[in-house]
Amino acid sequence: MDFLQTAPQLVHPYRNDRTLLALLDRAVPPDRRSALDADLDALGDYAQLAWERARRSTPRTPVLTQWDAWGQRVDRIELTTAWQEGPQLTTRHAILAAGHEPHELARLEQFARVYLYHLASEFYTCPLAMTDGAVAALKASGNQALIERALPHFLSRDAATFWLSGQWMTETAGGSDVGRTGTVARQDATGQWRLHGRKWFSSAVVGEAALALARPEGAGDGTGALALFYVETMDGPARKPELVIDRLKDKLGTRELPTAEIHLDGLPAWPLGELAHGVRQVAPMLNVTRTWNAVCAVASMARALALACDYAARREAFGRPLIEQPLHAQTLADLRAQFEGAFALAFEVVQLLGRVEQGRAAPHEAALLRLLTPLAKLWTAKAAVALCSEALECFGGAGYIEDTGLPQLLRDAQVYAIWEGTTNVLALDSLRALAEGLPALRTAIEGWVNGSHEPEAVAPIHAALDAASAQLQALGGERADLEASARGLAITLARCAAAALLARQSTFARERGDMRPGAALRRFTAHGLERLAVTAVADTRLLL
């Protein structure tokens, strides 16, 4: 009889995630755990259900119907089952609302939910992230009329009144270079602002609202003349006719997420604040949406690792399970250490965000958040792609077969390095935060490693930090050399922060008899923390 390999099984994503459980044990007091555990357990159940459902069904993607049978323009988008379930799951488990409760653990409790829900949601978390960012931008604007109109919907715990918000920034001229935005805002005879233009990537076009950049008619050129507007997309059950969906994007991954190209043909809009400096008004979103990106990247790492480990216990080769093969076990242990470092950094940013928002931050923590947010986003994104690629290899040929569901992990992971700023954009942004952020990072790291039982693993953290500081000093104020070195500096600082956070967790766990975080720390630092680039401008030009 032919041998048939057993497929990997997804163990319960909450009950079996010792990394998440250890964080919650350390950070969340017992009186808050019962209600949180109920939501997290239910989301873990849903994640298992979604994984089994995906294995047993033909993959679906959104379908755009632009015209009905009688020639009426309808621009109707049919969504996948997980997306149809999104409003109920979001509101029932407070996936957005929990992050805005008035206590410093609000963001931690929210992102624990996000981490478990993300992959099961089929990237419904993308518009959730943008909605969360819109809440931040509206709060920062002080526009009380828009706050009172939109926030009760965005943070609703009732699916019947829940709204999603998009962010319509990107145009055909490019993504990060928003100064070339061509969308124009004009006032009609009644004084109502209306938007006219084309948006090239609109990932939440199925939502009920959006924030959009536009240039008020008559304003000058450049980024400073842009304004940020709030729009609503629906007229009762129908999409507003001034919002025209040209097509849905055919993407490498995140295929269940309907990303659209749209035209705005006089869509009513309301400015958040002054009719200028719209990009500055977008800034409050960035700490939020980049944090979502980092946590979701870590969630993809967790899923790939969980499946690879389960498969290694089931798959026998050369007379014994893969998990007992020394080289395979070494590979999985390396992946586990990388994941735990990424998890520690992403969730430290989560907790920093919560403390800063609630006014509970230490004096250095606002600057620390400003630096660690782009660092966490860029490094976890790259780490997710690398880990998912290695995890697929752990399945051999099965990892390359679409209907195993495994290749989707890698295809989807590639988006993390593109959303919310590419690696280079984020690295350059981190340069702008170094003046205050680097001293804040040193202060934080001293606290995180204090009392560590792993001095051999902690020493490389200080050495890598010193090397990064020395490179900055050697480069001086030479802008071209600074920019050329930005990626290496950013990844080095991210890895230093992750290692220090692993040291903190190791100290906490060791006191409770758990030696595994110490092993993760030692393995993580053994792979080196420095990723500093050698910037030889002449050689760079020769190679281009």
PDB file of N, CA and C in Angstrom, residues 389-450:
ATOM      1  N   SER A 389       9.463  31.838   3.745  1.00  0.00           N
ATOM      2  CA  SER A 389      10.169  31.133   2.672  1.00  0.00           C
ATOM      3  C   SER A 389      10.868  29.884   3.209  1.00  0.00           C
ATOM      4  N   GLU A 390      11.574  30.037   4.329  1.00  0.00           N
ATOM      5  CA  GLU A 390      12.269  28.894   4.930  1.00  0.00           C
ATOM      6  C   GLU A 390      11.275  27.840   5.403  1.00  0.00           C
ATOM      7  N   ALA A 391      10.147  28.286   5.945  1.00  0.00           N
ATOM      8  CA  ALA A 391       9.144  27.339   6.432  1.00  0.00           C
ATOM      9  C   ALA A 391       8.573  26.509   5.286  1.00  0.00           C
ATOM     10  N   LEU A 392       8.344  27.123   4.133  1.00  0.00           N
ATOM     11  CA  LEU A 392       7.846  26.363   2.988  1.00  0.00           C
ATOM     12  C   LEU A 392       8.836  25.268   2.591  1.00  0.00           C
ATOM     13  N   GLU A 393      10.113  25.586   2.683  1.00  0.00           N
ATOM     14  CA  GLU A 393      11.141  24.604   2.356  1.00  0.00           C
ATOM     15  C   GLU A 393      11.075  23.395   3.285  1.00  0.00           C
ATOM     16  N   CYS A 394      10.619  23.623   4.512  1.00  0.00           N
ATOM     17  CA  CYS A 394      10.504  22.521   5.482  1.00  0.00           C
ATOM     18  C   CYS A 394       9.493  21.469   5.052  1.00  0.00           C
ATOM     19  N   PHE A 395       8.614  21.795   4.110  1.00  0.00           N
ATOM     20  CA  PHE A 395       7.609  20.845   3.628  1.00  0.00           C
ATOM     21  C   PHE A 395       8.048  20.161   2.334  1.00  0.00           C
ATOM     22  N   GLY A 396       9.236  20.486   1.844  1.00  0.00           N
ATOM     23  CA  GLY A 396       9.647  19.914   0.575  1.00  0.00           C
ATOM     24  C   GLY A 396       8.729  20.357  -0.546  1.00  0.00           C
ATOM     25  N   GLY A 397       8.441  19.431  -1.459  1.00  0.00           N
ATOM     26  CA  GLY A 397       7.618  19.766  -2.617  1.00  0.00           C
ATOM     27  C   GLY A 397       6.214  20.205  -2.248  1.00  0.00           C
ATOM     28  N   ALA A 398       5.676  19.691  -1.135  1.00  0.00           N
ATOM     29  CA  ALA A 398       4.320  20.063  -0.734  1.00  0.00           C
ATOM     30  C   ALA A 398       4.224  21.555  -0.434  1.00  0.00           C
ATOM     31  N   GLY A 399       5.329  22.155  -0.019  1.00  0.00           N
ATOM     32  CA  GLY A 399       5.313  23.585   0.262  1.00  0.00           C
ATOM     33  C   GLY A 399       5.160  24.432  -0.973  1.00  0.00           C
ATOM     34  N   TYR A 400       5.286  23.801  -2.146  1.00  0.00           N
ATOM     35  CA  TYR A 400       5.186  24.521  -3.422  1.00  0.00           C
ATOM     36  C   TYR A 400       3.861  24.256  -4.127  1.00  0.00           C
ATOM     37  N   ILE A 401       2.984  23.526  -3.471  1.00  0.00           N
ATOM     38  CA  ILE A 401       1.709  23.140  -4.090  1.00  0.00           C
ATOM     39  C   ILE A 401       0.601  24.029  -3.543  1.00  0.00           C
ATOM     40  N   GLU A 402      -0.121  24.701  -4.436  1.00  0.00           N
ATOM     41  CA  GLU A 402      -1.092  25.718  -4.027  1.00  0.00           C
ATOM     42  C   GLU A 402      -2.172  25.182  -3.107  1.00  0.00           C
ATOM     43  N   ASP A 403      -2.723  23.996  -3.415  1.00  0.00           N
ATOM     44  CA  ASP A 403      -3.882  23.578  -2.634  1.00  0.00           C
ATOM     45  C   ASP A 403      -3.523  23.002  -1.268  1.00  0.00           C
ATOM     46  N   THR A 404      -2.248  23.026  -0.887  1.00  0.00           N
ATOM     47  CA  THR A 404      -1.902  22.782   0.513  1.00  0.00           C
ATOM     48  C   THR A 404      -2.180  24.019   1.368  1.00  0.00           C
ATOM     49  N   GLY A 405      -2.339  25.178   0.735  1.00  0.00           N
ATOM     50  CA  GLY A 405      -2.514  26.435   1.457  1.00  0.00           C
ATOM     51  C   GLY A 405      -1.219  27.057   1.918  1.00  0.00           C
ATOM     52  N   LEU A 406      -0.085  26.367   1.688  1.00  0.00           N
ATOM     53  CA  LEU A 406       1.197  26.842   2.207  1.00  0.00           C
ATOM     54  C   LEU A 406       1.808  27.975   1.382  1.00  0.00           C
ATOM     55  N   PRO A 407       1.817  27.908   0.044  1.00  0.00           N
ATOM     56  CA  PRO A 407       2.418  29.003  -0.717  1.00  0.00           C
ATOM     57  C   PRO A 407       1.772  30.365  -0.439  1.00  0.00           C
ATOM     58  N   GLN A 408       0.495  30.359  -0.062  1.00  0.00           N
ATOM     59  CA  GLN A 408      -0.175  31.619   0.228  1.00  0.00           C
ATOM     60  C   GLN A 408       0.506  32.364   1.379  1.00  0.00           C
ATOM     61  N   LEU A 409       1.072  31.630   2.325  1.00  0.00           N
ATOM     62  CA  LEU A 409       1.763  32.279   3.437  1.00  0.00           C
ATOM     63  C   LEU A 409       2.883  33.176   2.932  1.00  0.00           C
ATOM     64  N   LEU A 410       3.650  32.688   1.962  1.00  0.00           N
ATOM     65  CA  LEU A 410       4.768  33.457   1.428  1.00  0.00           C
ATOM     66  C   LEU A 410       4.281  34.587   0.531  1.00  0.00           C
ATOM     67  N   ARG A 411       3.303  34.287  -0.326  1.00  0.00           N
ATOM     68  CA  ARG A 411       2.795  35.337  -1.218  1.00  0.00           C
ATOM     69  C   ARG A 411       2.201  36.498  -0.420  1.00  0.00           C
ATOM     70  N   ASP A 412       1.436  36.168   0.614  1.00  0.00           N
ATOM     71  CA  ASP A 412       0.833  37.214   1.429  1.00  0.00           C
ATOM     72  C   ASP A 412       1.878  37.999   2.220  1.00  0.00           C
ATOM     73  N   ALA A 413       2.920  37.306   2.694  1.00  0.00           N
ATOM     74  CA  ALA A 413       3.923  37.978   3.534  1.00  0.00           C
ATOM     75  C   ALA A 413       4.656  39.080   2.787  1.00  0.00           C
ATOM     76  N   GLN A 414       4.753  38.959   1.471  1.00  0.00           N
ATOM     77  CA  GLN A 414       5.516  39.956   0.713  1.00  0.00           C
ATOM     78  C   GLN A 414       4.920  41.360   0.828  1.00  0.00           C
ATOM     79  N   VAL A 415       3.647  41.445   1.158  1.00  0.00           N
ATOM     80  CA  VAL A 415       3.013  42.759   1.219  1.00  0.00           C
ATOM     81  C   VAL A 415       3.487  43.572   2.422  1.00  0.00           C
ATOM     82  N   TYR A 416       3.931  42.918   3.484  1.00  0.00           N
ATOM     83  CA  TYR A 416       4.286  43.661   4.702  1.00  0.00           C
ATOM     84  C   TYR A 416       5.414  44.653   4.464  1.00  0.00           C
ATOM     85  N   ALA A 417       6.333  44.318   3.572  1.00  0.00           N
ATOM     86  CA  ALA A 417       7.451  45.214   3.288  1.00  0.00           C
ATOM     87  C   ALA A 417       7.052  46.364   2.360  1.00  0.00           C
ATOM     88  N   ILE A 418       5.831  46.344   1.848  1.00  0.00           N
ATOM     89  CA  ILE A 418       5.377  47.368   0.897  1.00  0.00           C
ATOM     90  C   ILE A 418       4.354  48.289   1.541  1.00  0.00           C
ATOM     91  N   TRP A 419       3.366  47.725   2.234  1.00  0.00           N
ATOM     92  CA  TRP A 419       2.371  48.554   2.931  1.00  0.00           C
ATOM     93  C   TRP A 419       3.050  49.508   3.918  1.00  0.00           C
ATOM     94  N   GLU A 420       2.457  50.658   4.085  1.00  0.00           N
ATOM     95  CA  GLU A 420       2.852  51.622   5.115  1.00  0.00           C
ATOM     96  C   GLU A 420       4.313  52.046   5.019  1.00  0.00           C
ATOM     97  N   GLY A 421       4.864  52.009   3.797  1.00  0.00           N
ATOM     98  CA  GLY A 421       6.233  52.439   3.568  1.00  0.00           C
ATOM     99  C   GLY A 421       7.158  51.265   3.344  1.00  0.00           C
ATOM    100  N   THR A 422       7.906  51.299   2.252  1.00  0.00           N
ATOM    101  CA  THR A 422       8.857  50.234   1.951  1.00  0.00           C
ATOM    102  C   THR A 422      10.020  50.271   2.946  1.00  0.00           C
ATOM    103  N   THR A 423      10.863  49.256   2.868  1.00  0.00           N
ATOM    104  CA  THR A 423      11.999  49.167   3.786  1.00  0.00           C
ATOM    105  C   THR A 423      12.867  50.417   3.716  1.00  0.00           C
ATOM    106  N   ASN A 424      13.167  50.880   2.511  1.00  0.00           N
ATOM    107  CA  ASN A 424      14.025  52.058   2.383  1.00  0.00           C
ATOM    108  C   ASN A 424      13.333  53.317   2.879  1.00  0.00           C
ATOM    109  N   VAL A 425      12.053  53.465   2.608  1.00  0.00           N
ATOM    110  CA  VAL A 425      11.310  54.630   3.101  1.00  0.00           C
ATOM    111  C   VAL A 425      11.315  54.648   4.630  1.00  0.00           C
ATOM    112  N   LEU A 426      11.088  53.499   5.232  1.00  0.00           N
ATOM    113  CA  LEU A 426      11.074  53.426   6.697  1.00  0.00           C
ATOM    114  C   LEU A 426      12.464  53.629   7.283  1.00  0.00           C
ATOM    115  N   ALA A 427      13.500  53.133   6.599  1.00  0.00           N
ATOM    116  CA  ALA A 427      14.862  53.329   7.081  1.00  0.00           C
ATOM    117  C   ALA A 427      15.231  54.812   7.080  1.00  0.00           C
ATOM    118  N   LEU A 428      14.846  55.519   6.027  1.00  0.00           N
ATOM    119  CA  LEU A 428      15.103  56.959   5.984  1.00  0.00           C
ATOM    120  C   LEU A 428      14.285  57.692   7.039  1.00  0.00           C
ATOM    121  N   ASP A 429      13.078  57.236   7.291  1.00  0.00           N
ATOM    122  CA  ASP A 429      12.260  57.847   8.341  1.00  0.00           C
ATOM    123  C   ASP A 429      12.906  57.644   9.711  1.00  0.00           C
ATOM    124  N   SER A 430      13.498  56.479   9.926  1.00  0.00           N
ATOM    125  CA  SER A 430      14.136  56.232  11.221  1.00  0.00           C
ATOM    126  C   SER A 430      15.340  57.148  11.434  1.00  0.00           C
ATOM    127  N   LEU A 431      16.023  57.536  10.346  1.00  0.00           N
ATOM    128  CA  LEU A 431      17.127  58.495  10.475  1.00  0.00           C
ATOM    129  C   LEU A 431      16.654  59.795  11.110  1.00  0.00           C
ATOM    130  N   ARG A 432      15.450  60.225  10.723  1.00  0.00           N
ATOM    131  CA  ARG A 432      14.921  61.491  11.245  1.00  0.00           C
ATOM    132  C   ARG A 432      14.599  61.400  12.734  1.00  0.00           C
ATOM    133  N   ALA A 433      14.461  60.189  13.237  1.00  0.00           N
ATOM    134  CA  ALA A 433      14.106  60.007  14.647  1.00  0.00           C
ATOM    135  C   ALA A 433      15.307  59.746  15.531  1.00  0.00           C
ATOM    136  N   LEU A 434      16.512  59.663  14.961  1.00  0.00           N
ATOM    137  CA  LEU A 434      17.664  59.208  15.733  1.00  0.00           C
ATOM    138  C   LEU A 434      18.145  60.211  16.771  1.00  0.00           C
ATOM    139  N   ALA A 435      18.033  61.493  16.495  1.00  0.00           N
ATOM    140  CA  ALA A 435      18.597  62.485  17.412  1.00  0.00           C
ATOM    141  C   ALA A 435      18.067  62.296  18.829  1.00  0.00           C
ATOM    142  N   GLU A 436      16.754  62.136  18.972  1.00  0.00           N
ATOM    143  CA  GLU A 436      16.168  61.873  20.284  1.00  0.00           C
ATOM    144  C   GLU A 436      15.968  60.383  20.526  1.00  0.00           C
ATOM    145  N   GLY A 437      15.788  59.635  19.435  1.00  0.00           N
ATOM    146  CA  GLY A 437      15.441  58.227  19.582  1.00  0.00           C
ATOM    147  C   GLY A 437      16.582  57.343  20.027  1.00  0.00           C
ATOM    148  N   LEU A 438      17.810  57.615  19.563  1.00  0.00           N
ATOM    149  CA  LEU A 438      18.925  56.745  19.933  1.00  0.00           C
ATOM    150  C   LEU A 438      19.251  56.832  21.423  1.00  0.00           C
ATOM    151  N   PRO A 439      19.333  58.030  22.019  1.00  0.00           N
ATOM    152  CA  PRO A 439      19.502  58.070  23.486  1.00  0.00           C
ATOM    153  C   PRO A 439      18.353  57.389  24.223  1.00  0.00           C
ATOM    154  N   ALA A 440      17.122  57.551  23.707  1.00  0.00           N
ATOM    155  CA  ALA A 440      15.975  56.892  24.341  1.00  0.00           C
ATOM    156  C   ALA A 440      16.094  55.380  24.244  1.00  0.00           C
ATOM    157  N   LEU A 441      16.599  54.890  23.114  1.00  0.00           N
ATOM    158  CA  LEU A 441      16.773  53.445  22.952  1.00  0.00           C
ATOM    159  C   LEU A 441      17.833  52.924  23.914  1.00  0.00           C
ATOM    160  N   ARG A 442      18.917  53.651  24.082  1.00  0.00           N
ATOM    161  CA  ARG A 442      19.948  53.228  25.036  1.00  0.00           C
ATOM    162  C   ARG A 442      19.370  53.160  26.457  1.00  0.00           C
ATOM    163  N   THR A 443      18.586  54.171  26.806  1.00  0.00           N
ATOM    164  CA  THR A 443      17.965  54.172  28.140  1.00  0.00           C
ATOM    165  C   THR A 443      17.057  52.960  28.304  1.00  0.00           C
ATOM    166  N   ALA A 444      16.253  52.690  27.291  1.00  0.00           N
ATOM    167  CA  ALA A 444      15.329  51.554  27.373  1.00  0.00           C
ATOM    168  C   ALA A 444      16.077  50.235  27.471  1.00  0.00           C
ATOM    169  N   ILE A 445      17.109  50.075  26.650  1.00  0.00           N
ATOM    170  CA  ILE A 445      17.850  48.812  26.647  1.00  0.00           C
ATOM    171  C   ILE A 445      18.512  48.565  28.003  1.00  0.00           C
ATOM    172  N   GLU A 446      19.041  49.614  28.631  1.00  0.00           N
ATOM    173  CA  GLU A 446      19.626  49.454  29.962  1.00  0.00           C
ATOM    174  C   GLU A 446      18.592  48.886  30.935  1.00  0.00           C
ATOM    175  N   GLY A 447      17.357  49.364  30.838  1.00  0.00           N
ATOM    176  CA  GLY A 447      16.298  48.847  31.704  1.00  0.00           C
ATOM    177  C   GLY A 447      15.905  47.429  31.362  1.00  0.00           C
ATOM    178  N   TRP A 448      15.851  47.107  30.067  1.00  0.00           N
ATOM    179  CA  TRP A 448      15.414  45.778  29.655  1.00  0.00           C
ATOM    180  C   TRP A 448      16.413  44.696  30.044  1.00  0.00           C
ATOM    181  N   VAL A 449      17.705  45.003  29.988  1.00  0.00           N
ATOM    182  CA  VAL A 449      18.704  43.961  30.271  1.00  0.00           C
ATOM    183  C   VAL A 449      19.142  43.958  31.732  1.00  0.00           C
ATOM    184  N   ASN A 450      18.644  44.905  32.513  1.00  0.00           N
ATOM    185  CA  ASN A 450      19.040  44.984  33.911  1.00  0.00           C
ATOM    186  C   ASN A 450      18.676  43.692  34.653  1.00  0.00           C
TER     187      ASN A 450
END
